[in-house]
Short mmCIF file of C-alpha atoms in Angstrom, two decimals:
data_model
loop_
_atom_site.label_atom_id
_atom_site.label_comp_id
_atom_site.label_asym_id
_atom_site.label_seq_id
_atom_site.Cartn_x
_atom_site.Cartn_y
_atom_site.Cartn_z
CA UNK A 1 3.90 6.64 43.36
CA UNK A 2 5.70 6.09 40.06
CA UNK A 3 9.31 5.39 39.15
CA UNK A 4 11.16 5.47 35.82
CA UNK A 5 13.36 2.45 35.20
CA UNK A 6 15.98 2.35 32.42
CA UNK A 7 17.06 -0.99 30.96
CA UNK A 8 20.46 -0.22 29.46
CA UNK A 9 21.02 -1.58 25.93
CA UNK A 10 21.76 -2.51 23.32
CA UNK A 11 19.25 -5.39 23.30
CA UNK A 12 18.95 -8.22 20.82
CA UNK A 13 15.71 -8.54 18.86
CA UNK A 14 12.87 -10.47 20.43
CA UNK A 15 9.99 -10.23 22.89
CA UNK A 16 10.64 -8.75 26.36
CA UNK A 17 8.57 -8.60 29.53
CA UNK A 18 9.16 -6.12 32.37
CA UNK A 19 7.57 -7.43 35.58
CA UNK A 20 7.10 -5.67 38.92
CA UNK A 21 6.13 -7.73 41.96
CA UNK A 22 3.49 -5.85 43.93
CA UNK A 23 1.58 -8.09 46.35
CA UNK A 24 -1.03 -5.46 47.11
CA UNK A 25 -1.75 -4.50 43.49
CA UNK A 26 -3.61 -5.99 40.57
CA UNK A 27 -1.62 -8.81 38.90
CA UNK A 28 -2.72 -7.68 35.43
CA UNK A 29 -1.03 -4.35 36.07
CA UNK A 30 2.35 -5.83 36.91
CA UNK A 31 3.67 -6.60 33.43
CA UNK A 32 4.63 -4.55 30.40
CA UNK A 33 5.51 -6.12 27.05
CA UNK A 34 7.75 -4.90 24.24
CA UNK A 35 9.08 -6.35 20.98
CA UNK A 36 12.48 -5.24 19.69
CA UNK A 37 13.29 -5.69 16.02
CA UNK A 38 16.69 -5.51 14.36
CA UNK A 39 15.43 -3.69 11.27
CA UNK A 40 13.56 -0.41 11.07
CA UNK A 41 9.89 -0.41 10.14
CA UNK A 42 8.94 -0.09 6.47
CA UNK A 43 7.30 3.30 6.06
CA UNK A 44 4.07 3.25 4.04
CA UNK A 45 2.41 6.46 2.86
CA UNK A 46 -1.24 6.50 1.74
CA UNK A 47 -2.02 9.38 -0.63
CA UNK A 48 -5.52 10.91 -0.71
CA UNK A 49 -6.96 13.91 -2.48
CA UNK A 50 -8.90 15.21 0.49
CA UNK A 51 -9.01 14.50 4.23
CA UNK A 52 -12.73 13.62 4.01
CA UNK A 53 -11.68 10.54 2.01
CA UNK A 54 -9.76 9.13 4.98
CA UNK A 55 -12.02 6.01 5.08
CA UNK A 56 -10.60 4.96 1.68
CA UNK A 57 -7.34 4.14 3.47
CA UNK A 58 -9.05 1.69 5.84
CA UNK A 59 -8.34 -1.54 3.96
CA UNK A 60 -4.70 -0.64 3.30
CA UNK A 61 -4.15 0.20 6.98
CA UNK A 62 -5.84 -3.02 8.10
CA UNK A 63 -3.75 -5.11 5.69
CA UNK A 64 -0.46 -3.76 7.00
CA UNK A 65 -1.64 -4.13 10.59
CA UNK A 66 -2.21 -7.82 9.89
CA UNK A 67 1.20 -8.20 8.23
CA UNK A 68 2.88 -6.59 11.24
CA UNK A 69 1.86 -9.54 13.43
CA UNK A 70 4.71 -11.46 11.78
CA UNK A 71 7.70 -11.08 14.14
CA UNK A 72 9.98 -10.32 11.17
CA UNK A 73 7.83 -7.48 9.81
CA UNK A 74 7.15 -3.95 10.96
CA UNK A 75 5.23 -1.24 9.13
CA UNK A 76 4.60 2.40 9.93
CA UNK A 77 1.54 3.60 7.96
CA UNK A 78 0.66 7.28 7.63
CA UNK A 79 -1.99 9.04 5.55
CA UNK A 80 -1.41 12.25 3.62
CA UNK A 81 -4.14 14.33 1.98
CA UNK A 82 -4.17 17.13 -0.56
CA UNK A 83 -1.42 18.71 -2.64
CA UNK A 84 1.03 19.00 0.33
CA UNK A 85 1.18 15.18 0.53
CA UNK A 86 2.71 15.10 -2.98
CA UNK A 87 5.71 17.28 -2.13
CA UNK A 88 9.14 15.67 -2.03
CA UNK A 89 9.67 16.42 1.64
CA UNK A 90 6.54 14.34 2.37
CA UNK A 91 7.27 11.58 -0.14
CA UNK A 92 11.00 11.05 0.39
CA UNK A 93 10.77 9.44 3.87
CA UNK A 94 8.37 6.79 2.53
CA UNK A 95 9.56 3.35 1.38
CA UNK A 96 6.24 2.67 -0.34
CA UNK A 97 3.27 4.82 -1.38
CA UNK A 98 -0.34 3.78 -2.05
CA UNK A 99 -2.14 6.31 -4.28
CA UNK A 100 -5.88 5.94 -3.75
CA UNK A 101 -7.39 9.35 -4.47
CA UNK A 102 -6.69 12.60 -6.29
CA UNK A 103 -9.97 14.43 -5.79
CA UNK A 104 -9.49 18.17 -6.15
CA UNK A 105 -5.79 17.95 -7.07
CA UNK A 106 -4.56 19.48 -10.32
CA UNK A 107 -2.95 16.90 -12.60
CA UNK A 108 0.14 19.11 -12.87
CA UNK A 109 0.72 18.57 -9.15
CA UNK A 110 0.45 14.78 -9.31
CA UNK A 111 3.32 14.82 -11.84
CA UNK A 112 5.69 15.11 -8.85
CA UNK A 113 5.16 11.38 -8.28
CA UNK A 114 7.06 10.50 -11.47
CA UNK A 115 10.49 11.88 -10.43
CA UNK A 116 9.99 10.40 -6.96
CA UNK A 117 9.58 6.94 -8.51
CA UNK A 118 12.60 7.48 -10.77
CA UNK A 119 14.64 8.31 -7.68
CA UNK A 120 13.77 4.98 -6.04
CA UNK A 121 10.22 5.34 -4.69
CA UNK A 122 7.87 2.35 -4.87
CA UNK A 123 4.32 3.16 -5.90
CA UNK A 124 0.99 1.31 -5.96
CA UNK A 125 -1.82 3.00 -7.91
CA UNK A 126 -5.43 1.92 -7.34
CA UNK A 127 -7.92 3.41 -9.80
CA UNK A 128 -11.42 3.87 -8.47
CA UNK A 129 -14.18 6.45 -8.05
CA UNK A 130 -11.77 8.86 -6.30
CA UNK A 131 -8.81 8.41 -8.68
CA UNK A 132 -9.65 9.38 -12.24
CA UNK A 133 -7.56 7.15 -14.55
CA UNK A 134 -6.91 10.15 -16.79
CA UNK A 135 -5.21 11.88 -13.85
CA UNK A 136 -3.28 8.74 -12.80
CA UNK A 137 -2.16 8.33 -16.43
CA UNK A 138 -0.02 11.46 -16.06
CA UNK A 139 2.18 9.45 -13.68
CA UNK A 140 1.95 5.92 -15.10
CA UNK A 141 2.25 6.59 -18.85
CA UNK A 142 5.98 7.50 -18.73
CA UNK A 143 6.58 4.00 -17.28
CA UNK A 144 4.63 2.20 -20.01
CA UNK A 145 1.19 1.86 -18.39
CA UNK A 146 -1.62 3.82 -20.05
CA UNK A 147 -4.95 4.35 -18.32
CA UNK A 148 -8.39 5.40 -19.53
CA UNK A 149 -11.97 5.29 -18.30
CA UNK A 150 -13.98 2.13 -18.78
CA UNK A 151 -15.51 1.76 -22.23
CA UNK A 152 -19.27 2.46 -22.44
CA UNK A 153 -21.24 -0.76 -22.32
CA UNK A 154 -18.16 -2.83 -21.43
CA UNK A 155 -20.03 -4.54 -18.60
CA UNK A 156 -18.66 -6.08 -15.42
CA UNK A 157 -15.12 -7.43 -15.92
CA UNK A 158 -15.59 -10.41 -13.56
CA UNK A 159 -13.10 -12.01 -11.20
CA UNK A 160 -9.29 -11.84 -11.31
CA UNK A 161 -7.19 -14.50 -13.02
CA UNK A 162 -3.43 -14.68 -12.61
CA UNK A 163 -1.52 -14.03 -15.84
CA UNK A 164 1.78 -15.20 -14.38
CA UNK A 165 1.32 -17.41 -11.27
CA UNK A 166 5.10 -17.35 -10.72
CA UNK A 167 5.07 -13.61 -10.08
CA UNK A 168 5.85 -12.97 -6.37
CA UNK A 169 2.60 -11.05 -5.93
CA UNK A 170 0.57 -14.13 -6.94
CA UNK A 171 2.93 -16.85 -5.74
CA UNK A 172 2.71 -15.48 -2.20
CA UNK A 173 -1.04 -16.17 -2.22
CA UNK A 174 -0.60 -19.88 -2.81
CA UNK A 175 -3.89 -21.69 -3.32
CA UNK A 176 -5.74 -18.51 -2.30
CA UNK A 177 -5.21 -17.34 -5.89
CA UNK A 178 -8.29 -19.38 -6.75
CA UNK A 179 -10.41 -17.13 -4.54
CA UNK A 180 -9.53 -14.11 -6.68
CA UNK A 181 -11.49 -15.60 -9.56
CA UNK A 182 -14.54 -15.80 -7.31
CA UNK A 183 -14.55 -12.10 -6.56
CA UNK A 184 -17.16 -9.84 -8.11
CA UNK A 185 -15.85 -6.68 -9.78
CA UNK A 186 -18.50 -4.39 -11.22
CA UNK A 187 -16.31 -1.82 -12.99
CA UNK A 188 -12.68 -1.16 -13.89
CA UNK A 189 -10.64 1.34 -15.83
CA UNK A 190 -8.98 0.38 -19.12
CA UNK A 191 -5.23 -0.34 -19.00
CA UNK A 192 -2.59 -1.09 -21.62
CA UNK A 193 1.12 -1.77 -21.47
CA UNK A 194 4.12 -0.90 -23.61
CA UNK A 195 7.87 -1.07 -23.31
CA UNK A 196 8.95 -3.19 -20.37
CA UNK A 197 5.65 -3.06 -18.48
CA UNK A 198 3.81 -6.36 -17.96
CA UNK A 199 0.34 -7.66 -17.08
CA UNK A 200 0.30 -9.64 -13.82
CA UNK A 201 -3.41 -10.40 -13.61
CA UNK A 202 -6.45 -10.15 -15.89
CA UNK A 203 -10.18 -10.09 -15.34
CA UNK A 204 -12.34 -12.96 -16.51
CA UNK A 205 -13.29 -11.01 -19.65
CA UNK A 206 -9.62 -10.59 -20.62
CA UNK A 207 -9.12 -6.98 -19.58
CA UNK A 208 -5.95 -6.16 -17.64
CA UNK A 209 -6.50 -6.05 -13.87
CA UNK A 210 -2.99 -5.51 -12.42
CA UNK A 211 0.05 -4.25 -14.33
CA UNK A 212 3.63 -3.65 -13.32
CA UNK A 213 6.45 -1.47 -14.56
CA UNK A 214 9.97 -1.38 -13.16
CA UNK A 215 12.17 1.64 -12.74
CA UNK A 216 15.56 0.21 -11.84
CA UNK A 217 14.83 -2.26 -9.05
CA UNK A 218 11.69 -0.44 -7.88
CA UNK A 219 8.20 -1.50 -9.02
CA UNK A 220 5.20 0.55 -10.00
CA UNK A 221 2.03 -1.51 -9.57
CA UNK A 222 -1.24 -0.31 -11.08
CA UNK A 223 -4.61 -1.87 -10.31
CA UNK A 224 -7.68 -1.20 -12.46
CA UNK A 225 -9.98 -1.11 -9.42
CA UNK A 226 -9.95 0.60 -6.05
CA UNK A 227 -8.63 -0.72 -2.73
CA UNK A 228 -11.98 -0.52 -1.01
CA UNK A 229 -15.46 -1.79 -1.82
CA UNK A 230 -16.57 0.88 -4.29
#
């Protein structure tokens, strides 16, 4: 036997427990938990070139799942693949987009990301084996960040060193910033900045690792390596 029970609202934010006393049932079955938040979840869209590259979104999804354990944070992460994911009706609902792959997508189609950013979209670009920097450059160059493939014989760039430790991206890490320098990065694309764009972090060999441009109040962050382990 089942019954639907409605708890009339509105309810203030916080953790709630609905408990049904049932002496003959299993105690573990008698409670249901819910967390109400005052603010809507931040919508995060992961952009891939092809559905077979879905595993490339793993680390981004896991990171936001960990952040969502903070009672003041909520994130709704979805993954979009192929050219349809770059249309405005797919991009506009997102508060933040992570661009990880453009395999099989014509560079003329990725150009739709530029007007979306200018209209207030926040974008993170992670260059890697699945995102050719020459394709990503179509989107980032108008904002002052130029991208190119790694120079032949450039060698491994080394760990990451903060260029500006006061930047919120690095300041939020606290002492964990030291661990970035201990990472091992085997390859990275070449990046340069102009206009108002800035370098946030460099590799041990001096090459730019993370750069930022601002369009109004919205940031465009570009990383010279991928968001996985490739």
